[in-house]
Short mmCIF file of C-alpha atoms in Angstrom, two decimals:
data_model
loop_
_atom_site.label_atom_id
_atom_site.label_comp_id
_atom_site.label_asym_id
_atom_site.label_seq_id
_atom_site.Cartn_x
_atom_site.Cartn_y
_atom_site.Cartn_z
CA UNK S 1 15.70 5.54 -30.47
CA UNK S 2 19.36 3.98 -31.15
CA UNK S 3 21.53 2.69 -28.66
CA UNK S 4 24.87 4.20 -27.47
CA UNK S 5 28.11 2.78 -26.87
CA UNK S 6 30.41 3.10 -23.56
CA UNK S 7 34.02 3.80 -23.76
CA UNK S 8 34.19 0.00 -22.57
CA UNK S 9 32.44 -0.97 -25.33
CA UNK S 10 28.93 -1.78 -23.52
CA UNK S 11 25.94 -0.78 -24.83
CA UNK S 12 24.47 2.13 -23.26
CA UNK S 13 20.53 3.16 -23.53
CA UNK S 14 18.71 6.32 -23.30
CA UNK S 15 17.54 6.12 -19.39
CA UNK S 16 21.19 4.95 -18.65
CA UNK S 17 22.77 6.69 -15.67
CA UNK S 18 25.60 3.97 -15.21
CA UNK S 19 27.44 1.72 -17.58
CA UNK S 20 26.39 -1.97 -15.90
CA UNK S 21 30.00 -2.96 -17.38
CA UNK S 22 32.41 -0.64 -16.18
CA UNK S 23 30.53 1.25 -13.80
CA UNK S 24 31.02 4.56 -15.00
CA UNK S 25 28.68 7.04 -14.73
CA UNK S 26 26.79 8.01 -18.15
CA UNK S 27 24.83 11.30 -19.10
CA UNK S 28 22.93 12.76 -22.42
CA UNK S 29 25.84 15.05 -23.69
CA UNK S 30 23.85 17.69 -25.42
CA UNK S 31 27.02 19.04 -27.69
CA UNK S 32 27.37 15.19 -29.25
CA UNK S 33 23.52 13.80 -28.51
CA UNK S 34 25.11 10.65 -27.20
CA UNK S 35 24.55 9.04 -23.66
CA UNK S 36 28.53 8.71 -22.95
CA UNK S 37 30.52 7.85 -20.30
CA UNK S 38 31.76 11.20 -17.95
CA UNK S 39 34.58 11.64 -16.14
CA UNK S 40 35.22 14.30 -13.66
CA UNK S 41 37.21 17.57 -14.12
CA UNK S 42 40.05 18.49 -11.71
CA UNK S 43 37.70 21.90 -10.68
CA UNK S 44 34.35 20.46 -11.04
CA UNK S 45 31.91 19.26 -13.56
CA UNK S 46 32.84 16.72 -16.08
CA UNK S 47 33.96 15.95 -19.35
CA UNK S 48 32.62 13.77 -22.40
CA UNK S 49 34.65 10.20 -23.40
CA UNK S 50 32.55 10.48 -26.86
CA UNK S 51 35.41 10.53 -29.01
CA UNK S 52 36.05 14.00 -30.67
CA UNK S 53 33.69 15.58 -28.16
CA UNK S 54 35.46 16.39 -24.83
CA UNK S 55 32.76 18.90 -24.19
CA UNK S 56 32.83 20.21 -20.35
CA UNK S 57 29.52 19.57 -18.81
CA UNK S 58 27.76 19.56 -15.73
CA UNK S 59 25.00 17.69 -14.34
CA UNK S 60 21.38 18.95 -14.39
CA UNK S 61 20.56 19.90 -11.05
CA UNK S 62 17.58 17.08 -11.10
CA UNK S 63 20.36 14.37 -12.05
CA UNK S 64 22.95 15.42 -9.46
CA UNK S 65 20.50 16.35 -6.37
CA UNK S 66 17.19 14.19 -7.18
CA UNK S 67 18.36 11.63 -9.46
CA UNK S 68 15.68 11.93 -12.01
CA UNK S 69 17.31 12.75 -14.60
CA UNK S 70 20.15 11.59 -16.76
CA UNK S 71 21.07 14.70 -18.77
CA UNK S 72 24.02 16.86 -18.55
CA UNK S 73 24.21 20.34 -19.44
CA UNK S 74 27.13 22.23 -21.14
CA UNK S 75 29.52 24.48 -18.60
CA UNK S 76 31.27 27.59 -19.87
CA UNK S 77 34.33 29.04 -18.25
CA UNK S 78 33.02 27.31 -15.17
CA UNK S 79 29.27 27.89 -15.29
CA UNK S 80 26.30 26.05 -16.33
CA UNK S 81 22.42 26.41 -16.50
CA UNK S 82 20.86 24.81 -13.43
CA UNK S 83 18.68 22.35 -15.61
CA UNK S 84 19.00 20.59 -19.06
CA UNK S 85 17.25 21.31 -21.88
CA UNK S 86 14.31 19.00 -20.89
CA UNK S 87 13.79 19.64 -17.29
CA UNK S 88 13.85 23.47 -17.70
CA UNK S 89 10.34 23.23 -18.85
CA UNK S 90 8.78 21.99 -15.62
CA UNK S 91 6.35 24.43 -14.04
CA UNK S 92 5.46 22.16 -11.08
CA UNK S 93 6.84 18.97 -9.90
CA UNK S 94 5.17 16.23 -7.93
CA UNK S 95 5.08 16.72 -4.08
CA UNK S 96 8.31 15.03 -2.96
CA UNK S 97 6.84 14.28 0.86
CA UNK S 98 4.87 11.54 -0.86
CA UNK S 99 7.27 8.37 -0.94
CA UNK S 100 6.04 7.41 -3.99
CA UNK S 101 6.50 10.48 -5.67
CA UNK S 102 10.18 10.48 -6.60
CA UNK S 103 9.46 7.14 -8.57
CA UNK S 104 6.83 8.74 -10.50
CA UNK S 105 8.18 11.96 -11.32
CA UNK S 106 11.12 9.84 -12.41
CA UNK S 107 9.80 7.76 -14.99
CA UNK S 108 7.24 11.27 -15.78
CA UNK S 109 10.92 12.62 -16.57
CA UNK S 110 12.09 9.75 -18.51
CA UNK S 111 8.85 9.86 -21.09
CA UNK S 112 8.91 13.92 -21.91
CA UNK S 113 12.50 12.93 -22.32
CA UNK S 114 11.40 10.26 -24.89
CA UNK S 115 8.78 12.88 -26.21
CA UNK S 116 11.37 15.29 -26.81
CA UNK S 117 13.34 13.44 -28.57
CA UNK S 118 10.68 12.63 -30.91
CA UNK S 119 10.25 16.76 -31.21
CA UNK S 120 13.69 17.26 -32.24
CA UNK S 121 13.95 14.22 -34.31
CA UNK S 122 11.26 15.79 -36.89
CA UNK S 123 12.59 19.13 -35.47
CA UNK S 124 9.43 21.43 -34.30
CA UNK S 125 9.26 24.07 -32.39
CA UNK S 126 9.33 23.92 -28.96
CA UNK S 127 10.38 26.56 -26.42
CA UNK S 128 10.00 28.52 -22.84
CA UNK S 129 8.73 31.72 -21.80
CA UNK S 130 12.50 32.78 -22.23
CA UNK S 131 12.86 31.49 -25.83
CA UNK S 132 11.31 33.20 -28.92
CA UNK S 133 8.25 31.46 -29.72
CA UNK S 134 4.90 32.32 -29.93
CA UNK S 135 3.20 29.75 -27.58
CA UNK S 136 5.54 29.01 -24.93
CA UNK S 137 5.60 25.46 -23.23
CA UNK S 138 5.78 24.17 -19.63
CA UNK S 139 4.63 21.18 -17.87
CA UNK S 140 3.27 20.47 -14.42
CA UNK S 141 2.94 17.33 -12.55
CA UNK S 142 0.79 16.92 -9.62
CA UNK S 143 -1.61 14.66 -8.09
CA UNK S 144 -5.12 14.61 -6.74
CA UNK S 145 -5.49 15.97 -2.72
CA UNK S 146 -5.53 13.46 -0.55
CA UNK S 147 -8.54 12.29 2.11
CA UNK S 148 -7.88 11.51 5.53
CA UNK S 149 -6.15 8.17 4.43
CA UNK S 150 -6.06 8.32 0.71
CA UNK S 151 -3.56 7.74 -2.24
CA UNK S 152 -2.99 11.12 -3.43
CA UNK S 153 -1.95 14.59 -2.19
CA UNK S 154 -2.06 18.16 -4.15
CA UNK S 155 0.55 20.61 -4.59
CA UNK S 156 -1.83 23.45 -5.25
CA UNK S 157 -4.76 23.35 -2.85
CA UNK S 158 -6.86 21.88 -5.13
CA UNK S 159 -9.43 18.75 -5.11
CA UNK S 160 -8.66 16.94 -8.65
CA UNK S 161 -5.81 17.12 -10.84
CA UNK S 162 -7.27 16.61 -14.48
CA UNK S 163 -4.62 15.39 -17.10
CA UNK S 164 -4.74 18.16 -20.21
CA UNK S 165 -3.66 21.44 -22.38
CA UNK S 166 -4.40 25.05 -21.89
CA UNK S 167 -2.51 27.56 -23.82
CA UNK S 168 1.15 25.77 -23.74
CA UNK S 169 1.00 24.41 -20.34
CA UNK S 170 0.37 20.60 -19.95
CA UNK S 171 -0.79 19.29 -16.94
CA UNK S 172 -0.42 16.29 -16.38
CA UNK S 173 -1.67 13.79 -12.85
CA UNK S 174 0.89 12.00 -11.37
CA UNK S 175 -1.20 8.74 -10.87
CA UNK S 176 -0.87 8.21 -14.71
CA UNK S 177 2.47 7.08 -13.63
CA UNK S 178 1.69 4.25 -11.24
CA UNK S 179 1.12 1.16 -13.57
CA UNK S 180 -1.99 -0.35 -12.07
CA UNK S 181 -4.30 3.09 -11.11
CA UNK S 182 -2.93 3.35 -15.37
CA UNK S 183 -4.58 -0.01 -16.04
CA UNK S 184 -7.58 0.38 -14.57
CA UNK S 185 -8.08 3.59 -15.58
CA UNK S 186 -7.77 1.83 -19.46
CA UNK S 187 -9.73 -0.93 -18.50
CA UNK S 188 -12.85 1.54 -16.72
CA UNK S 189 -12.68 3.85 -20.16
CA UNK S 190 -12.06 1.02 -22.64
CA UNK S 191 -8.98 2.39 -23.94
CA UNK S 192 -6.82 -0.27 -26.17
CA UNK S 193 -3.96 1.73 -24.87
CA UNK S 194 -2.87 4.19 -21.84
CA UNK S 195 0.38 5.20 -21.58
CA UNK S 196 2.57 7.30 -19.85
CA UNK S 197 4.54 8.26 -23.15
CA UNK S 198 1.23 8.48 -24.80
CA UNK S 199 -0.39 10.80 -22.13
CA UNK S 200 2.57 13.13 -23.39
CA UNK S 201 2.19 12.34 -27.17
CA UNK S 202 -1.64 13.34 -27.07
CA UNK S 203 -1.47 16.75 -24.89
CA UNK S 204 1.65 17.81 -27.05
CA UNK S 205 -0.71 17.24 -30.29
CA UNK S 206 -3.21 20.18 -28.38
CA UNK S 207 0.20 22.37 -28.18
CA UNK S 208 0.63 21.77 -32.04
CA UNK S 209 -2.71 22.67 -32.65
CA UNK S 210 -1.72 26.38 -30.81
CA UNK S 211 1.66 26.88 -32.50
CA UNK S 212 1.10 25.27 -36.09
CA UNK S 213 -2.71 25.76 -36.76
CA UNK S 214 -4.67 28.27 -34.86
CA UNK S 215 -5.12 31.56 -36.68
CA UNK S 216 -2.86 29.87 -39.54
CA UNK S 217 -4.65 27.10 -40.89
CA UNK S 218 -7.58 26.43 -39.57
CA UNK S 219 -9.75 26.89 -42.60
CA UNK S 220 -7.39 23.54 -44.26
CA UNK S 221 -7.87 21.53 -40.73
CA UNK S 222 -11.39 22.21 -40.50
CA UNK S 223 -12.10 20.58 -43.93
CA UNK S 224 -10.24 17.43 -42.58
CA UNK S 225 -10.98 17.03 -38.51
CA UNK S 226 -14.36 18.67 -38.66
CA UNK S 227 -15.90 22.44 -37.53
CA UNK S 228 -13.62 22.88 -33.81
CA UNK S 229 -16.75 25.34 -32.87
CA UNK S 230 -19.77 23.32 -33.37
CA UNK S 231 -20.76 21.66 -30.86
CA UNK S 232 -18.68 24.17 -28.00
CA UNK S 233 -15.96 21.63 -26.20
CA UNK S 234 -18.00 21.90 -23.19
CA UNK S 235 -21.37 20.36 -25.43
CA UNK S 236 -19.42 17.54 -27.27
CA UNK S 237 -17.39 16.50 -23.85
CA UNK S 238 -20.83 16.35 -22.11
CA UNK S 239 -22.16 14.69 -25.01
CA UNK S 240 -19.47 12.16 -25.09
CA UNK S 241 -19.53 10.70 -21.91
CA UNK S 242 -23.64 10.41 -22.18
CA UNK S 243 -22.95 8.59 -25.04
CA UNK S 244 -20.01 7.77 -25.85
CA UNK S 245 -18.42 6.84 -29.24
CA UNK S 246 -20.62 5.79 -32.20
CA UNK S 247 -20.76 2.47 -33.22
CA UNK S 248 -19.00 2.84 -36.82
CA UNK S 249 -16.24 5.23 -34.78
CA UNK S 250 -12.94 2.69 -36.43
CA UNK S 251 -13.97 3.97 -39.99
CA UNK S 252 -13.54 7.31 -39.30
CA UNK S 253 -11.20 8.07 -36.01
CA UNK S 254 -7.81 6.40 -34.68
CA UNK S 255 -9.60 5.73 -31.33
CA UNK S 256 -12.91 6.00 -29.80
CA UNK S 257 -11.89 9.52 -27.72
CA UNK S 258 -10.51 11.21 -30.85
CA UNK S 259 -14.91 10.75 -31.58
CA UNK S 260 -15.30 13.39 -28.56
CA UNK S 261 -14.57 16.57 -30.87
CA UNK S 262 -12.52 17.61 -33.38
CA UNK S 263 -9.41 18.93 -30.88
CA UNK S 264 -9.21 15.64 -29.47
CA UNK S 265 -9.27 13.78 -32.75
CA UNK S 266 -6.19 16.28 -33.93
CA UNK S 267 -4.74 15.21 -30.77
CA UNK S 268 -5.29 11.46 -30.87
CA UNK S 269 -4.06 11.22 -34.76
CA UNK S 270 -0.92 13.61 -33.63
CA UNK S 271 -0.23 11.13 -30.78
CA UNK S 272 -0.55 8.31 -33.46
CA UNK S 273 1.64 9.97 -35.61
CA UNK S 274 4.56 10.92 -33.20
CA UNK S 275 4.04 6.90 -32.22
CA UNK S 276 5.01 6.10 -35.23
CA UNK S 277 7.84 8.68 -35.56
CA UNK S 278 9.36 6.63 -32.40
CA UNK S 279 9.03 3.40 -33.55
CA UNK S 280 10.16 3.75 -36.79
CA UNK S 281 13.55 5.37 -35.20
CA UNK S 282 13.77 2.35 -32.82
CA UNK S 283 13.45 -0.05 -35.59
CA UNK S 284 15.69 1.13 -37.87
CA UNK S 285 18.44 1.61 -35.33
CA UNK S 286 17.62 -1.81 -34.49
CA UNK S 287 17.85 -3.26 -38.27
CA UNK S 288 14.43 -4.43 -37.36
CA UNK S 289 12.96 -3.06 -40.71
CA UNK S 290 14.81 -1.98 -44.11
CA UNK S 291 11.91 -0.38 -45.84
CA UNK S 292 13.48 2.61 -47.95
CA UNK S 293 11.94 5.86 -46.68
CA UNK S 294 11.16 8.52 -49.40
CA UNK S 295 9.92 11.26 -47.48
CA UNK S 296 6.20 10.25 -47.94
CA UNK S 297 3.66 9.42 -45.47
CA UNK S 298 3.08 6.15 -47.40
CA UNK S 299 6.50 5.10 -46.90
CA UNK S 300 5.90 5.77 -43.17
CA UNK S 301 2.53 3.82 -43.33
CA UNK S 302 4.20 0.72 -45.09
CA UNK S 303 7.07 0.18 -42.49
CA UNK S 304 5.39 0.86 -39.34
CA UNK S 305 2.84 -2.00 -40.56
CA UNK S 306 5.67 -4.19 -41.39
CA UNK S 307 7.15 -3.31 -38.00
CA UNK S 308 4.05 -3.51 -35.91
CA UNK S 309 2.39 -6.70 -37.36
CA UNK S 310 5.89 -8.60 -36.30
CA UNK S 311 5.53 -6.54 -32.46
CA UNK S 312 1.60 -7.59 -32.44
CA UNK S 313 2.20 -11.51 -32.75
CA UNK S 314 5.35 -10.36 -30.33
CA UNK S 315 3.02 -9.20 -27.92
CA UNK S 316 0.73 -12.06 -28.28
CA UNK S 317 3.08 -14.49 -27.90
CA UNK S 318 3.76 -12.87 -23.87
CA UNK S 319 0.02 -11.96 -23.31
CA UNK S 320 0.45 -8.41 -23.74
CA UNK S 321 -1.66 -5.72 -25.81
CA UNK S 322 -1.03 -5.44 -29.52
CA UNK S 323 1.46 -2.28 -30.83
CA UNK S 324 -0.68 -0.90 -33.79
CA UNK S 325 -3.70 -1.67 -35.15
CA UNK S 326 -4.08 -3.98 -38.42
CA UNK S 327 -5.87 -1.67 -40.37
CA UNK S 328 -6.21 2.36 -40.44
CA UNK S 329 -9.39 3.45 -42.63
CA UNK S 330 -8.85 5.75 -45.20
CA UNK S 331 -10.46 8.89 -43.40
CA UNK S 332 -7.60 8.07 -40.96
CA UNK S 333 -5.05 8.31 -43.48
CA UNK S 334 -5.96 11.66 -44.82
CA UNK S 335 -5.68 12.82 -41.11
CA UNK S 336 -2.64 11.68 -41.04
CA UNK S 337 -1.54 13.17 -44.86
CA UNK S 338 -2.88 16.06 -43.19
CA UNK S 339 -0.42 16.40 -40.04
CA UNK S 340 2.55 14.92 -42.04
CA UNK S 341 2.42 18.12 -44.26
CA UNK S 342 1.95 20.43 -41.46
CA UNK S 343 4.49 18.75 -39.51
CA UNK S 344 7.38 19.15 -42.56
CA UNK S 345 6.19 22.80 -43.29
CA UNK S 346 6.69 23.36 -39.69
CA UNK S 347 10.51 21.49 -39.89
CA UNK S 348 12.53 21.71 -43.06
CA UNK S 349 14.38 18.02 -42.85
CA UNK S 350 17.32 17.10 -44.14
CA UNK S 351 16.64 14.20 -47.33
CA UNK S 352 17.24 10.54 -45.78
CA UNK S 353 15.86 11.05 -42.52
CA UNK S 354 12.61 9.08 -41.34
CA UNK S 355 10.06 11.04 -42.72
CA UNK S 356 11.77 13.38 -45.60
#
C-alpha cells in the first residue's frame, strides 16, 4: 500500500477521512485510485483536488450517513450509486443497536477494503450477483445471539455465528474484530497469527478455489494440496479437532489448520500468498526493499524474506509477534508455485508490477 499526498502537501493514508494538516476532508477517488482531498460542488457532491482528475463524486452512503467508510463513488449528470465499489458487496451488516458495533463493522470495512486492494492489485476476478461472473461474491457480518447479559447479539435468529465460505458468500463474526476476544481466541487455538485482515485473506482463498479451480483444475490442484474428497470435510474437521495437527505439520503446511484438509490448506497458502502480495506493495512504496522483481515467485520469495526478517527483529524489539516465518519448506513452496500460476493465468499483468 503507498501513501497519498494532500493538496497541502501532507501525507494522506488509505483509512484517511481527513487531512490532520489542513483539515480537509479526504476520500478514495475511484477514477484516479488516490485518497485526495474533496471539495464540495455548488449542487451537491464533490469534486477531486488530484491534479488532472476533477472527477465529480459523491460519497458512499456508508461514508456520508455511518462513517465507515472512506470511499467516494463517481456521480453522472447528478447521480451516483448508493455504495462504492467495496461496500456494495455487503449482504448483512453488524446489528447497529449494539454500541460496539459501529467500531467493529468499521475497522471489518477498513480490512475487505485492504483485501480488495490486494484483489485488484494482482487483478482477479471479483464481482456481485449484478456483474458477470460465474461465482458471485458477498459478505455478511454478524455476531453470536446474545444471553440474558452476554457480549453478543444476532442479526438472523440464530445461536452461533461461525466465521467461513459457502458458495461466494463469506461470513464472517463480528467478535473477530474486538482485539482481545481475537487474542484469546489465537492463544485457546495456538494460532501464531489471527487477524482481522487475515480472517479475510483465508475465506477469499475458499472463493478462489470456486472461481479459479473447481471443475477447471482440479485434477493439477489435487496432485499438489492432496485428494479434496477423501476424508469428506465433515471426517477430516472432526478428525482435526480430536487430534489436531501432526507433529512434523511445518514440513509440509504453512500453518497447523491448513493440516485440517486439503480446502483449508489451499486457503491458508492463498492467505499466505495475498500476505505477501501486501507487504511487498507496502515495502516498496516505502523504499523499504529494492529487490528487482522478475515476475517469478522466487523473486517474490527472496524480498518478502528480506523484508520480513528486518519486521521480525522489528517486532521483537516492541514485544510483538514475528511477521513471517524464517523458513518455508519446500512442499510449501510448490504450493505456493502452484497458486502463483493460477493466480497470473487468472490476471494477465502488466511487466514491472510486483509479481509479473
Amino acid at each position: 500500500m503507498q501513501t497519498f499526498s494532500c493538496r497541502c502537501g501532507n501525507p494522506l493514508f488509505y483509512e484517511n477521512t481527513h487531512c490532520l494538516s489542513c483539515q480537509s476532508e479526504v476520500g478514495w477517488c475511484p477514477a484516479c485510485s488516490n485518497i485526495v482531498a474533496i471539495e464540495p460542488l455548488a449542487n451537491g457532491g464533490y469534486h477531486c483536488t488530484y491534479p488532472g482528475c476533477d472527477t465529480a463524486l459523491m460519497k458512499c452512503h456508508n461514508y456520508a450517513v455511518e462513517n465507515i467508510c472512506n470511499r467516494m463513488v463517481v456521480m453522472e449528470n447528478g447521480h451516483a450509486d448508493a455504495l462504492c465499489d467495496c461496500c456494495r458487496y455487503n449482504e448483512v451488516i453488524p446489528d447497529l443497536t449494539v454500541a460496539e458495533n459501529r467500531e467493529r463493522w468499521a475497522a471489518l470495512e477498513a480490512a475487505k477494503r485492504r483485501l480488495f486492494h490486494t484483489l485488484d492489485l494482482l487483478k482477479l476476478p471479483h464481482g456481485t450477483q449484478n456483474d458477470d461472473i460465474s461465482v458471485p461474491l458477498s459478505f455478511s457480518f454478524m455476531a453470536d445471539a446474545l444471553p440474558d447479559q452476554g457480549l453478543w447479539r444476532s442479526t438472523a435468529k440464530r445461536e452461533k455465528v461461525y466465521t467461513g465460505h459457502a458458495s461466494g458468500h463469506i461470513t464472517i463474526n463480528v467478535k473477530e474484530a474486538d482485539d482481545v476476544e481475537r487474542e484469546r481466541l489465537r492463544v485457546d487455538m495456538n494460532e501464531s497469527h489471527r487477524t482481522l485482515i487475515g480472517h479475510f485473506r483465508h475465506e477469499i482463498g475458499h472463493y478462489y478455489w470456486d472461481v479459479l479451480v473447481k471443475n477447471r483444475d482440479e485434477e493439477a490442484c489435487r496432485a499438489v494440496f492432496g485428494n479434496h474428497h477423501r476424508p469428506s470435510y465433515a471426517e477430516a474437521l472432526e478428525r482435526y479437532y480430536q487430534q489436531g495437527a501432526p507433529g512434523d505439520w511445518p514440513n509440509r503446511f504453512i500453518s497447523a489448520y491448513a493440516t485440517m484438509h486439503p480446502w483449508e490448506d489451499f486457503a491458508e497458502t492463498f492467505a499466505y500468498y495475498l500476505d505477501m502480495v501486501a507487504v511487498l506493495d507496502t515495502a516498496l512504496h516505502m523504499g523499504i526493499t529494492h529487490v528487482e522483481y522478475d515476475g517469478s515467485l522466487e523473486s517474490m520469495l527472496i524480498a518478502f524474506h528480506q523484508v520480513g526478517m528486518a519486521v521480525n527483529e522489528l517486532n521483537r524489539d516492541m514485544g510483538l509477534l514475528d511477521l513471517a516465518p524464517g523458513v518455508l519448506a519446500p512442499a510449501v513452496r510448490e504450493k505456493l508455485a502452484y497458486l502463483h500460476q493460477i493466480v497470473q493465468a487468472a490476471s494477465p499483468i502488466e511487466r514491472g508490477s510486483l509479481t509479473g
